[in-house]
Coordinates of C-alpha atoms in Angstrom, one line a residue:
X6 CA -66.8 47.0 45.5
X7 CA -64.9 45.8 42.5
X8 CA -64.5 42.3 41.0
X9 CA -61.4 42.7 38.4
X10 CA -61.1 39.2 37.0
X11 CA -58.0 38.2 36.0
X12 CA -57.3 35.6 33.2
X13 CA -53.5 33.5 33.8
X14 CA -51.9 33.8 30.6
X15 CA -50.1 30.8 29.1
X16 CA -46.7 31.0 27.3
X17 CA -47.4 29.3 23.8
X18 CA -45.5 26.7 22.7
X19 CA -43.0 27.5 20.5
X20 CA -44.5 24.9 17.2
X21 CA -42.1 21.3 17.0
X22 CA -40.5 20.9 14.2
X23 CA -41.8 18.7 11.6
X24 CA -40.0 15.1 11.8
X25 CA -38.4 15.0 8.5
X26 CA -36.8 18.2 9.4
X27 CA -35.4 17.0 11.9
X28 CA -34.6 14.4 9.7
X29 CA -33.2 16.4 6.8
X30 CA -30.7 17.9 9.6
X31 CA -29.1 15.4 11.4
X32 CA -27.8 13.6 7.8
X33 CA -27.3 17.1 7.6
X34 CA -25.1 17.2 9.8
X35 CA -23.7 14.6 10.3
X36 CA -22.6 14.9 6.3
X37 CA -20.6 17.7 7.5
X38 CA -19.0 15.9 10.2
X39 CA -17.9 13.0 7.9
X40 CA -17.4 15.5 5.3
X41 CA -15.1 17.7 7.4
X42 CA -11.2 17.6 7.1
X43 CA -10.8 16.7 11.0
X44 CA -12.4 13.6 10.0
X45 CA -10.9 12.6 7.6
X46 CA -7.6 12.9 9.5
X47 CA -9.2 10.2 11.8
X48 CA -9.7 8.5 9.5
X49 CA -6.7 8.3 7.9
X50 CA -5.2 7.6 11.7
X51 CA -7.7 4.7 11.9
X52 CA -7.2 2.7 8.5
X53 CA -3.3 3.3 9.6
X54 CA -4.0 1.1 13.4
X55 CA -7.0 -1.1 11.2
X56 CA -4.0 -2.5 9.0
X57 CA -1.1 -3.2 11.9
X58 CA -3.2 -6.4 13.0
X59 CA -3.1 -7.4 9.3
X60 CA 1.1 -7.2 9.7
X61 CA 1.7 -8.5 12.6
X62 CA -1.6 -12.0 12.8
X63 CA -1.1 -14.4 10.6
X64 CA -3.7 -13.7 7.5
X65 CA -5.5 -16.5 6.1
X66 CA -5.1 -15.4 2.6
X67 CA -1.0 -15.8 2.7
X68 CA -1.3 -19.0 5.2
X69 CA -3.8 -20.3 6.0
X70 CA -1.5 -22.8 7.3
X71 CA 0.2 -20.8 10.1
X72 CA -3.6 -19.5 10.7
X73 CA -4.3 -23.2 11.7
X74 CA -2.4 -23.3 13.8
X75 CA -1.9 -20.1 15.1
X76 CA -5.3 -20.7 16.5
X77 CA -4.8 -24.2 17.4
X78 CA -2.2 -22.9 20.3
X79 CA -4.9 -20.4 21.3
X80 CA -8.4 -22.4 22.1
X81 CA -9.6 -20.2 24.3
X82 CA -8.5 -16.5 22.4
X83 CA -7.7 -17.6 18.1
X84 CA -11.7 -18.4 17.7
X85 CA -13.1 -15.4 18.6
X86 CA -10.0 -13.5 17.1
X87 CA -11.1 -15.4 13.6
X88 CA -14.9 -14.3 14.2
X89 CA -13.6 -11.0 14.8
X90 CA -11.8 -11.6 11.3
X91 CA -8.3 -10.7 12.5
X92 CA -6.9 -13.4 10.4
X93 CA -8.6 -11.6 7.2
X94 CA -8.3 -7.9 8.1
X95 CA -7.8 -6.3 4.9
X96 CA -11.4 -8.4 3.5
X97 CA -13.1 -7.6 6.7
X98 CA -16.0 -5.8 7.8
X99 CA -14.9 -3.4 10.0
X100 CA -11.9 -2.5 7.8
X101 CA -14.0 -2.0 5.1
X102 CA -16.3 0.3 7.1
X103 CA -13.4 2.4 7.7
X104 CA -11.7 2.2 3.8
X105 CA -15.4 3.4 2.7
X106 CA -15.9 6.2 4.8
X107 CA -12.6 7.2 4.3
X108 CA -13.4 7.9 0.7
X109 CA -16.1 9.1 1.3
X110 CA -14.8 12.2 3.6
X111 CA -12.3 13.1 1.3
X112 CA -14.6 12.9 -1.5
X113 CA -16.6 15.0 0.5
X114 CA -14.3 17.4 2.1
X115 CA -12.0 17.9 -1.5
X116 CA -15.2 19.3 -3.7
X117 CA -16.2 22.4 -1.7
X118 CA -12.1 23.1 -1.2
X119 CA -11.9 23.0 -5.1
X120 CA -14.3 24.7 -6.0
X121 CA -14.1 27.4 -3.2
X122 CA -9.7 27.2 -4.7
X123 CA -11.7 28.4 -7.8
X124 CA -13.0 31.1 -6.9
X125 CA -9.9 32.2 -5.8
X126 CA -8.4 32.0 -8.5
X127 CA -11.1 34.4 -10.9
X128 CA -11.4 37.1 -7.6
X129 CA -8.3 39.9 -8.0
X130 CA -6.7 40.7 -4.9
X131 CA -8.1 41.8 -1.9
X132 CA -7.8 45.8 -1.4
X133 CA -5.0 47.8 0.4
X134 CA -5.2 47.6 4.0
X135 CA -6.1 50.8 5.6
X136 CA -3.6 51.3 7.5
X137 CA -0.2 49.2 6.1
X138 CA 2.0 49.9 9.3
X139 CA -0.6 47.1 11.1
X140 CA 1.2 44.9 9.2
X141 CA 4.5 42.4 9.8
X142 CA 6.7 43.5 7.6
X143 CA 5.9 47.2 6.1
X144 CA 7.7 50.0 5.1
X145 CA 7.3 53.6 4.1
X146 CA 9.3 56.4 1.9
X147 CA 9.5 58.8 -1.4
X148 CA 11.1 58.6 -4.3
X149 CA 11.6 61.1 -7.3
X150 CA 9.1 59.1 -9.8
X151 CA 5.4 60.4 -10.3
X152 CA 3.0 57.4 -9.2
X153 CA 2.2 56.2 -12.3
X154 CA 6.0 56.1 -12.7
X155 CA 6.2 53.3 -9.6
X156 CA 2.8 51.8 -10.2
X157 CA 4.5 50.7 -13.9
X158 CA 7.4 49.5 -12.4
X159 CA 5.8 47.8 -9.6
X160 CA 4.3 45.8 -11.8
X161 CA 6.8 45.0 -14.4
X162 CA 8.6 43.7 -11.4
X163 CA 5.6 41.9 -9.5
X164 CA 5.9 39.5 -13.3
X165 CA 4.1 36.4 -11.8
X166 CA 2.0 37.3 -9.2
X167 CA -1.7 38.2 -9.4
X168 CA -2.3 41.8 -9.2
X169 CA -4.9 43.6 -9.1
X170 CA -4.2 48.5 -9.4
X171 CA -6.9 50.3 -8.6
X172 CA -7.5 54.4 -7.2
X173 CA -6.8 55.7 -3.6
X174 CA -9.1 57.0 -1.4
X175 CA -6.5 60.3 -1.6
X176 CA -6.3 62.5 -4.7
X177 CA -4.1 60.7 -6.8
X178 CA -3.2 58.1 -5.0
X179 CA -3.9 54.9 -6.9
X180 CA -2.9 51.3 -4.8
X181 CA -1.7 48.0 -5.9
X182 CA -2.4 44.5 -4.8
X183 CA -0.5 41.7 -5.5
X184 CA -0.9 37.5 -4.0
X185 CA 1.3 35.4 -5.1
X186 CA 1.9 31.7 -4.2
X187 CA -2.2 30.2 -5.4
X188 CA -0.2 26.9 -6.2
X189 CA -0.1 26.2 -2.3
X190 CA -3.3 25.2 -1.8
X191 CA -3.0 24.1 -5.5
X192 CA -0.7 20.9 -4.6
X193 CA -2.8 20.9 -0.6
X194 CA -5.8 19.5 -4.2
X195 CA -3.9 17.2 -5.4
X196 CA -2.2 15.8 -3.0
X197 CA -6.2 14.3 -1.9
X198 CA -7.2 14.3 -5.0
X199 CA -4.2 12.2 -5.5
X200 CA -5.8 9.5 -2.5
X201 CA -8.6 9.5 -3.0
X202 CA -7.8 7.8 -6.7
X203 CA -4.7 5.8 -5.0
X204 CA -7.7 4.3 -3.0
X205 CA -10.4 4.0 -6.3
X206 CA -7.1 1.8 -7.6
X207 CA -6.8 -0.4 -5.3
X208 CA -10.1 -0.7 -5.4
X209 CA -9.8 -1.1 -8.6
X210 CA -7.1 -3.8 -8.5
X211 CA -9.1 -6.0 -5.6
X212 CA -12.5 -6.3 -7.7
X213 CA -11.1 -7.2 -11.7
X214 CA -8.0 -8.0 -10.3
X215 CA -5.9 -12.5 -9.5
X216 CA -3.3 -13.8 -7.9
X217 CA -2.5 -17.4 -8.2
X218 CA 0.5 -19.6 -6.3
X219 CA 1.6 -22.5 -7.5
X220 CA 5.0 -24.5 -6.8
X221 CA 7.5 -25.5 -9.9
X222 CA 10.0 -28.2 -9.9
X223 CA 13.6 -26.3 -10.6
X224 CA 15.7 -28.3 -13.5
X225 CA 13.5 -28.4 -15.9
X226 CA 10.9 -30.2 -14.1
X227 CA 7.4 -29.9 -14.8
X228 CA 5.5 -26.3 -15.3
X229 CA 2.1 -24.8 -15.3
X230 CA 0.3 -23.2 -17.7
X231 CA -2.7 -20.4 -16.8
X232 CA -5.0 -21.8 -18.5
X233 CA -7.9 -22.3 -14.9
X234 CA -7.3 -21.4 -11.5
X235 CA -6.8 -25.1 -10.8
X236 CA -3.9 -25.4 -12.0
X237 CA -2.7 -23.2 -8.9
X238 CA -2.1 -24.8 -5.4
X239 CA -3.9 -21.1 -3.9
X240 CA -6.7 -18.7 -6.3
X241 CA -7.5 -16.1 -4.7
X242 CA -10.2 -14.2 -7.6
X243 CA -10.7 -10.4 -7.6
X244 CA -14.5 -9.9 -6.6
X245 CA -16.0 -9.1 -10.0
X246 CA -13.7 -11.8 -11.5
X247 CA -14.6 -16.3 -11.2
X248 CA -10.7 -17.5 -12.8
X249 CA -11.5 -17.3 -16.3
X250 CA -10.4 -15.3 -18.8
X251 CA -7.0 -14.8 -17.8
X252 CA -4.5 -14.4 -20.0
X253 CA -2.8 -17.8 -20.9
X254 CA 0.9 -17.8 -19.9
X255 CA 2.3 -20.9 -19.6
X256 CA 6.8 -21.4 -17.9
X257 CA 8.8 -23.6 -16.6
X258 CA 11.4 -23.8 -14.5
X259 CA 15.4 -23.7 -16.6
X260 CA 17.2 -23.9 -12.8
X261 CA 17.4 -22.4 -9.5
X262 CA 20.1 -20.0 -7.7
X263 CA 20.0 -19.6 -4.0
X264 CA 23.6 -17.6 -2.5
X265 CA 23.9 -17.7 0.9
X266 CA 25.5 -15.6 2.7
X267 CA 28.8 -17.8 5.6
X268 CA 26.2 -17.6 8.5
X269 CA 23.1 -18.9 6.6
X270 CA 21.2 -15.5 5.9
X271 CA 20.2 -15.9 2.6
X272 CA 21.4 -12.8 0.3
X273 CA 19.6 -13.5 -3.0
X274 CA 17.5 -16.2 -5.4
X275 CA 17.8 -16.2 -8.6
X276 CA 15.6 -18.6 -11.4
X277 CA 16.6 -19.1 -14.7
X278 CA 12.5 -20.1 -16.8
X279 CA 11.2 -20.3 -20.1
X280 CA 8.2 -18.7 -21.2
X281 CA 5.2 -18.6 -23.9
X282 CA 2.8 -16.1 -24.7
X283 CA 0.7 -14.6 -26.7
X284 CA 1.5 -15.4 -30.5
X285 CA 4.8 -18.4 -28.5
X286 CA 2.0 -20.5 -27.9
X287 CA 0.8 -21.4 -31.4
X288 CA 4.6 -21.7 -32.5
X289 CA 5.4 -23.2 -29.1
X290 CA 8.0 -20.7 -28.5
X291 CA 9.8 -20.8 -25.8
X292 CA 11.9 -17.0 -23.9
X293 CA 14.6 -17.7 -22.0
X294 CA 15.0 -14.8 -19.1
X295 CA 15.9 -15.1 -14.8
X296 CA 13.3 -13.6 -12.1
X297 CA 14.6 -12.9 -8.8
X298 CA 12.7 -11.3 -5.3
X299 CA 11.4 -8.7 -5.9
X300 CA 12.3 -8.5 -10.3
X301 CA 8.9 -10.2 -11.6
X302 CA 9.0 -11.0 -14.8
X303 CA 5.4 -8.3 -16.2
X304 CA 4.3 -10.0 -19.9
X305 CA 0.5 -8.9 -21.5
X306 CA -0.7 -7.8 -18.3
X307 CA 0.9 -10.1 -15.5
X308 CA 3.3 -10.5 -12.8
X309 CA 5.3 -13.6 -12.7
X310 CA 7.2 -13.6 -8.7
X311 CA 9.9 -15.7 -7.0
X312 CA 8.8 -15.9 -3.6
X313 CA 10.2 -18.2 -2.3
X314 CA 12.1 -21.8 -2.8
X315 CA 12.3 -25.1 -1.0
X316 CA 13.0 -29.0 -0.8
X317 CA 11.3 -32.0 -2.4
X318 CA 12.9 -35.0 -2.1
X319 CA 12.9 -38.2 -3.6
X320 CA 12.4 -42.1 -3.1
X321 CA 11.9 -44.8 -4.7
X322 CA 9.5 -47.6 -3.8
X323 CA 10.5 -50.6 -5.4
X324 CA 7.6 -53.3 -4.0
X325 CA 7.9 -57.3 -3.6
X326 CA 7.5 -58.3 -7.7
X327 CA 10.0 -56.1 -8.7
X328 CA 8.0 -52.8 -9.8
X329 CA 8.9 -49.4 -9.3
X330 CA 7.6 -46.1 -7.9
X331 CA 9.4 -43.1 -7.4
X332 CA 8.1 -39.8 -7.0
X333 CA 9.1 -36.5 -5.8
X334 CA 7.1 -34.3 -3.9
X335 CA 7.9 -30.9 -1.9
X336 CA 8.6 -30.9 1.8
X337 CA 7.8 -27.6 3.6
X338 CA 10.5 -25.4 5.3
X339 CA 9.6 -25.4 8.9
X340 CA 13.6 -23.7 10.3
X341 CA 13.7 -20.7 7.6
X342 CA 17.7 -20.2 8.3
X343 CA 18.8 -24.0 7.9
X344 CA 15.8 -25.3 5.8
X345 CA 15.0 -28.5 7.7
X346 CA 11.5 -29.3 5.9
X347 CA 9.1 -31.7 6.8
X348 CA 6.4 -33.7 4.9
X349 CA 4.6 -37.2 3.5
X350 CA 5.0 -39.0 0.5
X351 CA 2.0 -41.6 -0.3
X352 CA 3.1 -44.2 -2.9
X353 CA 0.1 -46.9 -4.5
X354 CA 1.0 -49.6 -5.4
X355 CA 0.8 -50.5 -10.1
X356 CA -1.9 -51.2 -10.9
X357 CA -2.8 -55.1 -11.1
X358 CA -0.6 -56.1 -8.5
X359 CA -3.1 -57.2 -6.4
X360 CA -6.1 -58.9 -6.9
X361 CA -8.4 -56.9 -4.8
X362 CA -8.4 -53.1 -4.1
X363 CA -9.1 -53.8 -0.3
X364 CA -5.6 -55.8 -0.6
X365 CA -4.2 -52.5 -2.8
X366 CA -4.7 -50.1 0.1
X367 CA -3.0 -52.2 2.7
X368 CA -0.1 -52.5 1.1
X369 CA 0.1 -48.3 0.4
X370 CA 3.2 -47.2 1.6
X371 CA 3.5 -43.3 3.2
X372 CA 6.6 -41.9 4.4
X373 CA 7.2 -39.4 6.8
X374 CA 9.4 -37.2 8.2
X375 CA 12.6 -34.7 8.3
X376 CA 14.8 -33.5 5.5
X377 CA 17.6 -31.7 6.0
X378 CA 19.7 -29.6 3.0
X379 CA 23.3 -29.8 4.9
X380 CA 22.7 -32.9 7.7
X381 CA 24.5 -32.5 11.2
X382 CA 23.7 -36.1 13.7
X383 CA 23.6 -36.2 17.4
X384 CA 23.5 -39.8 17.6
X385 CA 20.7 -40.9 16.2
X386 CA 18.7 -37.4 15.9
X387 CA 19.2 -35.1 12.6
X388 CA 18.8 -31.3 12.5
X389 CA 20.0 -29.0 9.9
X390 CA 23.4 -26.9 9.9
X391 CA 22.6 -25.0 7.0
X392 CA 20.3 -23.9 4.3
X393 CA 22.3 -25.2 1.4
X394 CA 22.2 -28.5 -0.1
X395 CA 25.7 -29.5 0.9
X396 CA 24.8 -32.4 2.7
X397 CA 21.5 -33.8 2.3
X398 CA 20.0 -36.8 4.7
X399 CA 16.0 -37.5 5.9
X400 CA 14.9 -38.7 8.8
X401 CA 11.6 -40.6 8.4
X402 CA 9.4 -43.5 9.7
X403 CA 7.5 -45.6 6.7
X404 CA 4.0 -46.8 7.2
X405 CA 2.2 -49.8 5.2
X406 CA -1.2 -49.7 4.8
X407 CA -4.0 -47.4 4.1
X408 CA -3.0 -44.4 3.6
X409 CA -6.9 -42.0 3.3
X410 CA -5.7 -42.0 -0.6
X411 CA -8.9 -43.2 -1.3
X412 CA -11.8 -42.4 1.2
X413 CA -12.8 -39.3 -0.3
X414 CA -11.9 -36.9 2.6
X415 CA -9.4 -34.0 2.7
X416 CA -5.8 -35.1 2.9
X417 CA -3.1 -32.9 4.5
X418 CA 0.4 -32.5 1.9
X419 CA 3.0 -32.1 4.9
X420 CA 1.8 -35.0 7.3
X421 CA 0.2 -37.9 7.4
X422 CA -4.2 -38.5 9.0
X423 CA -3.3 -39.3 12.7
X424 CA -7.2 -40.6 12.1
X425 CA -5.4 -43.7 9.9
X426 CA -2.5 -44.3 12.7
X427 CA -4.4 -44.7 16.1
X428 CA -7.1 -46.7 14.0
X429 CA -4.4 -49.2 12.8
X430 CA -5.0 -48.3 9.5
X431 CA -1.4 -47.6 9.1
X432 CA 1.3 -49.0 10.2
X433 CA 5.2 -48.0 11.0
X434 CA 7.7 -51.1 9.6
X435 CA 10.4 -48.3 9.8
X436 CA 12.5 -45.1 11.6
X437 CA 15.8 -44.7 9.7
X438 CA 18.6 -42.2 9.1
X439 CA 18.7 -42.2 5.4
X440 CA 21.5 -40.0 2.8
X441 CA 21.2 -40.4 -1.1
X442 CA 21.7 -43.8 -2.6
X443 CA 21.0 -45.5 1.0
X444 CA 17.6 -47.7 1.3
X445 CA 16.0 -50.1 4.1
X446 CA 14.1 -52.8 2.9
X447 CA 10.3 -53.4 4.8
X448 CA 9.1 -57.2 6.2
X449 CA 7.2 -58.3 3.1
X450 CA 10.1 -57.4 1.5
X451 CA 9.0 -53.7 0.2
X452 CA 12.7 -51.7 -0.5
X453 CA 12.6 -47.9 0.3
X454 CA 15.4 -46.0 -1.6
X455 CA 16.5 -42.5 -0.9
X456 CA 17.8 -40.8 -4.4
X457 CA 17.9 -37.2 -3.0
X458 CA 16.2 -33.9 -3.6
X459 CA 15.0 -31.9 -5.8
X460 CA 15.0 -27.4 -5.3
X461 CA 11.3 -26.1 -5.7
X462 CA 10.3 -22.5 -6.1
X463 CA 7.3 -20.7 -5.3
X464 CA 5.7 -19.0 -8.0
X465 CA 3.0 -16.2 -7.9
X466 CA 1.0 -15.2 -10.6
X467 CA -0.4 -12.0 -10.0
X468 CA -2.7 -9.1 -12.5
X469 CA -3.4 -5.8 -11.7
X470 CA -5.4 -3.8 -14.2
X471 CA -4.6 -0.8 -12.0
X472 CA -1.8 -0.4 -10.4
X473 CA -0.2 1.1 -12.6
X474 CA -2.4 4.3 -11.7
X475 CA -1.8 3.6 -7.7
X476 CA 1.5 4.2 -9.4
X477 CA 0.4 7.7 -11.3
X478 CA -1.6 8.2 -7.8
X479 CA 1.4 8.1 -6.0
X480 CA 3.1 9.9 -7.5
X481 CA 0.6 12.6 -7.4
X482 CA 1.0 12.4 -3.7
X483 CA 4.0 13.4 -3.4
X484 CA 4.4 15.8 -5.6
X485 CA 0.9 17.3 -3.9
X486 CA 2.9 17.0 -0.4
X487 CA 5.7 18.9 -2.2
X488 CA 4.5 21.9 -3.6
X489 CA 2.0 22.4 -1.1
X490 CA 5.4 22.4 1.9
X491 CA 7.4 24.8 -0.4
X492 CA 5.3 27.0 -2.1
X493 CA 4.5 30.3 0.4
X494 CA 1.4 32.5 -0.2
X495 CA 2.1 35.1 0.6
X496 CA 0.4 39.3 -0.3
X497 CA 2.3 42.5 -0.6
X498 CA 0.4 46.0 -1.4
X499 CA 1.7 48.9 -2.5
X500 CA -0.1 52.8 -2.1
X501 CA 1.8 55.7 -3.9
X502 CA 0.2 59.4 -3.5
X503 CA 1.7 62.5 -4.4
X504 CA 4.0 63.5 -1.7
X505 CA 3.4 67.2 0.5
X506 CA 5.5 69.9 -0.6
X507 CA 3.8 72.0 2.7
X508 CA 0.6 71.6 4.8
X509 CA -2.1 71.6 1.7
X510 CA 0.1 71.5 -1.4
X511 CA 0.7 68.9 -3.1
X512 CA 4.4 68.8 -5.2
X513 CA 4.7 66.9 -8.0
X514 CA 8.6 65.8 -7.7
X515 CA 8.0 63.2 -5.4
X516 CA 5.9 60.1 -4.6
X517 CA 5.0 58.9 -0.8
X518 CA 5.2 55.2 -1.2
X519 CA 3.6 52.5 1.1
X520 CA 4.3 48.7 1.1
X521 CA 3.0 46.2 3.3
X522 CA 3.7 42.5 3.2
X523 CA 2.3 39.8 4.6
X524 CA 2.5 35.9 5.0
X525 CA -0.5 33.2 4.9
X526 CA 1.5 31.6 7.1
X527 CA 4.2 32.0 9.3
X528 CA 7.0 31.1 7.7
X529 CA 10.8 31.3 8.2
X530 CA 12.3 33.9 4.9
X531 CA 9.6 36.3 4.3
X532 CA 10.8 39.1 5.8
X533 CA 13.9 38.8 3.7
X534 CA 12.1 38.8 0.0
X535 CA 9.8 41.4 1.3
X536 CA 13.1 43.0 1.2
X537 CA 14.4 42.2 -1.7
X538 CA 10.8 42.7 -3.6
X539 CA 11.2 46.5 -1.3
X540 CA 14.5 46.6 -3.0
X541 CA 13.7 45.5 -7.1
X542 CA 10.4 47.6 -6.5
X543 CA 12.0 51.3 -5.3
X544 CA 16.2 50.7 -7.2
X545 CA 17.2 51.1 -3.9
X546 CA 19.8 48.4 -1.7
X547 CA 18.4 46.2 0.1
X548 CA 19.3 48.3 3.5
X549 CA 17.1 51.0 2.4
X550 CA 19.7 53.1 0.5
X551 CA 18.6 55.2 -2.6
X552 CA 15.2 56.4 -1.4
X553 CA 14.9 58.8 0.9
X554 CA 12.5 56.5 3.7
X555 CA 10.2 57.6 6.3
X556 CA 9.9 54.1 8.0
X557 CA 10.5 51.0 7.5
X558 CA 9.3 47.4 10.2
X559 CA 9.8 43.8 8.7
X560 CA 8.9 41.3 11.3
X561 CA 8.7 37.3 11.5
X562 CA 5.2 37.1 12.8
X563 CA 2.6 35.2 12.8
X564 CA -0.1 36.1 9.6
X565 CA -3.7 36.4 8.8

């Protein structure tokens, strides 16, 4: 009996890739996916999509009060929207992430294409295909010229094309390869490089720029100087700018004019201003100019914008001892079509009028209510009929007591602290409608008179050191886009060789010419251009007359 030992064979397990190798492969694949053109297009779409909330929702850097009101009107949804930074879209973490990823993707996508384009410019045109009749456009014929004469004429007619002459496979055969349209890829690269430049310029402007808004009374009211962020009502410095080192500019508003259509729609705002900058500050020289909406003053690298206007009611309070206080302060336009405005004015008694601070605080005056530039009354209810100041009036509540100015708590510019009223520290003593020159007297003998209103303007000072580069990048983007859309990439091959007089013999007096044309993109009109080139090369009519035609075909088909 024979026993055969059979050993089980085990399939060898392939060695596992080292951890470092798998990590490098993951990084490499991630980088390839991130720098693909498809990913760049997706990120560009996401960036446009992410900007939509910034256009539809109030933004904190533009109007914090509207943001607070929006959140207050939506107590359930508003806080969650604020957590996702929907009111600070353009500085949010998710918008910044898309922005940075798009920048990295574009750079990683453009650099290899730029290198490839440089190599293509240094590479001779490709050799002529073996069978030119398979090309979308081709022609075969014979001419009474030598091959060298045909090639010389072809090179002359193809001036501006990149050409390369090579010997063929037959005896006496010569081929000419010509290519044109490299500017198309150059325009494409210019567009994407300019887009990267635009992103860099915008980012640089956000890093090193600043902007501040300030309300200034018109008609030779007190102006302001950009010496400190404290002079602005709102100020936003760049991420690497602390607000120091600003360009010193002094501005005062000499007059203001608002033009309205008959339906109350604003047509144009114009402010006449005087300003000082540079040596003017040392010599106290004032320069006069005008600013309008979308027509800022550009000086010393800064821009002064006229953003809007409103009204500042003026009240005179005469205290029981005969001392007076007159103040004007801007009120907020609540209705943009009629400029019906609301606000509050707080007046502290003159110093030394009362023996103690506690008694003085009990006799502070607060005026809260509405201002109408063109008043219209429905009984005692007041509204505004037109935004221009044709018939001004106010409907106000007058309070006496502690306005909260000494509490140290921040106070709203347009509303009283309701806690002061609720706790009885402020007592309402009158509710009246007043026109300019009218007044009312409180029970303690204090007289409150409405003197009229002044116009104020909202000015914004902006500093963006990269603004010119933004314009240059935008223009280069448009130029690159036009070039990439209008320029066609096309190729032409010409093959010439002596014609056969009889089988096995060569006719030195005639030359067979084969031509083929190919457009890298399927564009209408290439067939006509090919025919015109053929006519110039062979000195014939575009319909083929002038040379003995063997075969010709042109078709509008897709290219390579």
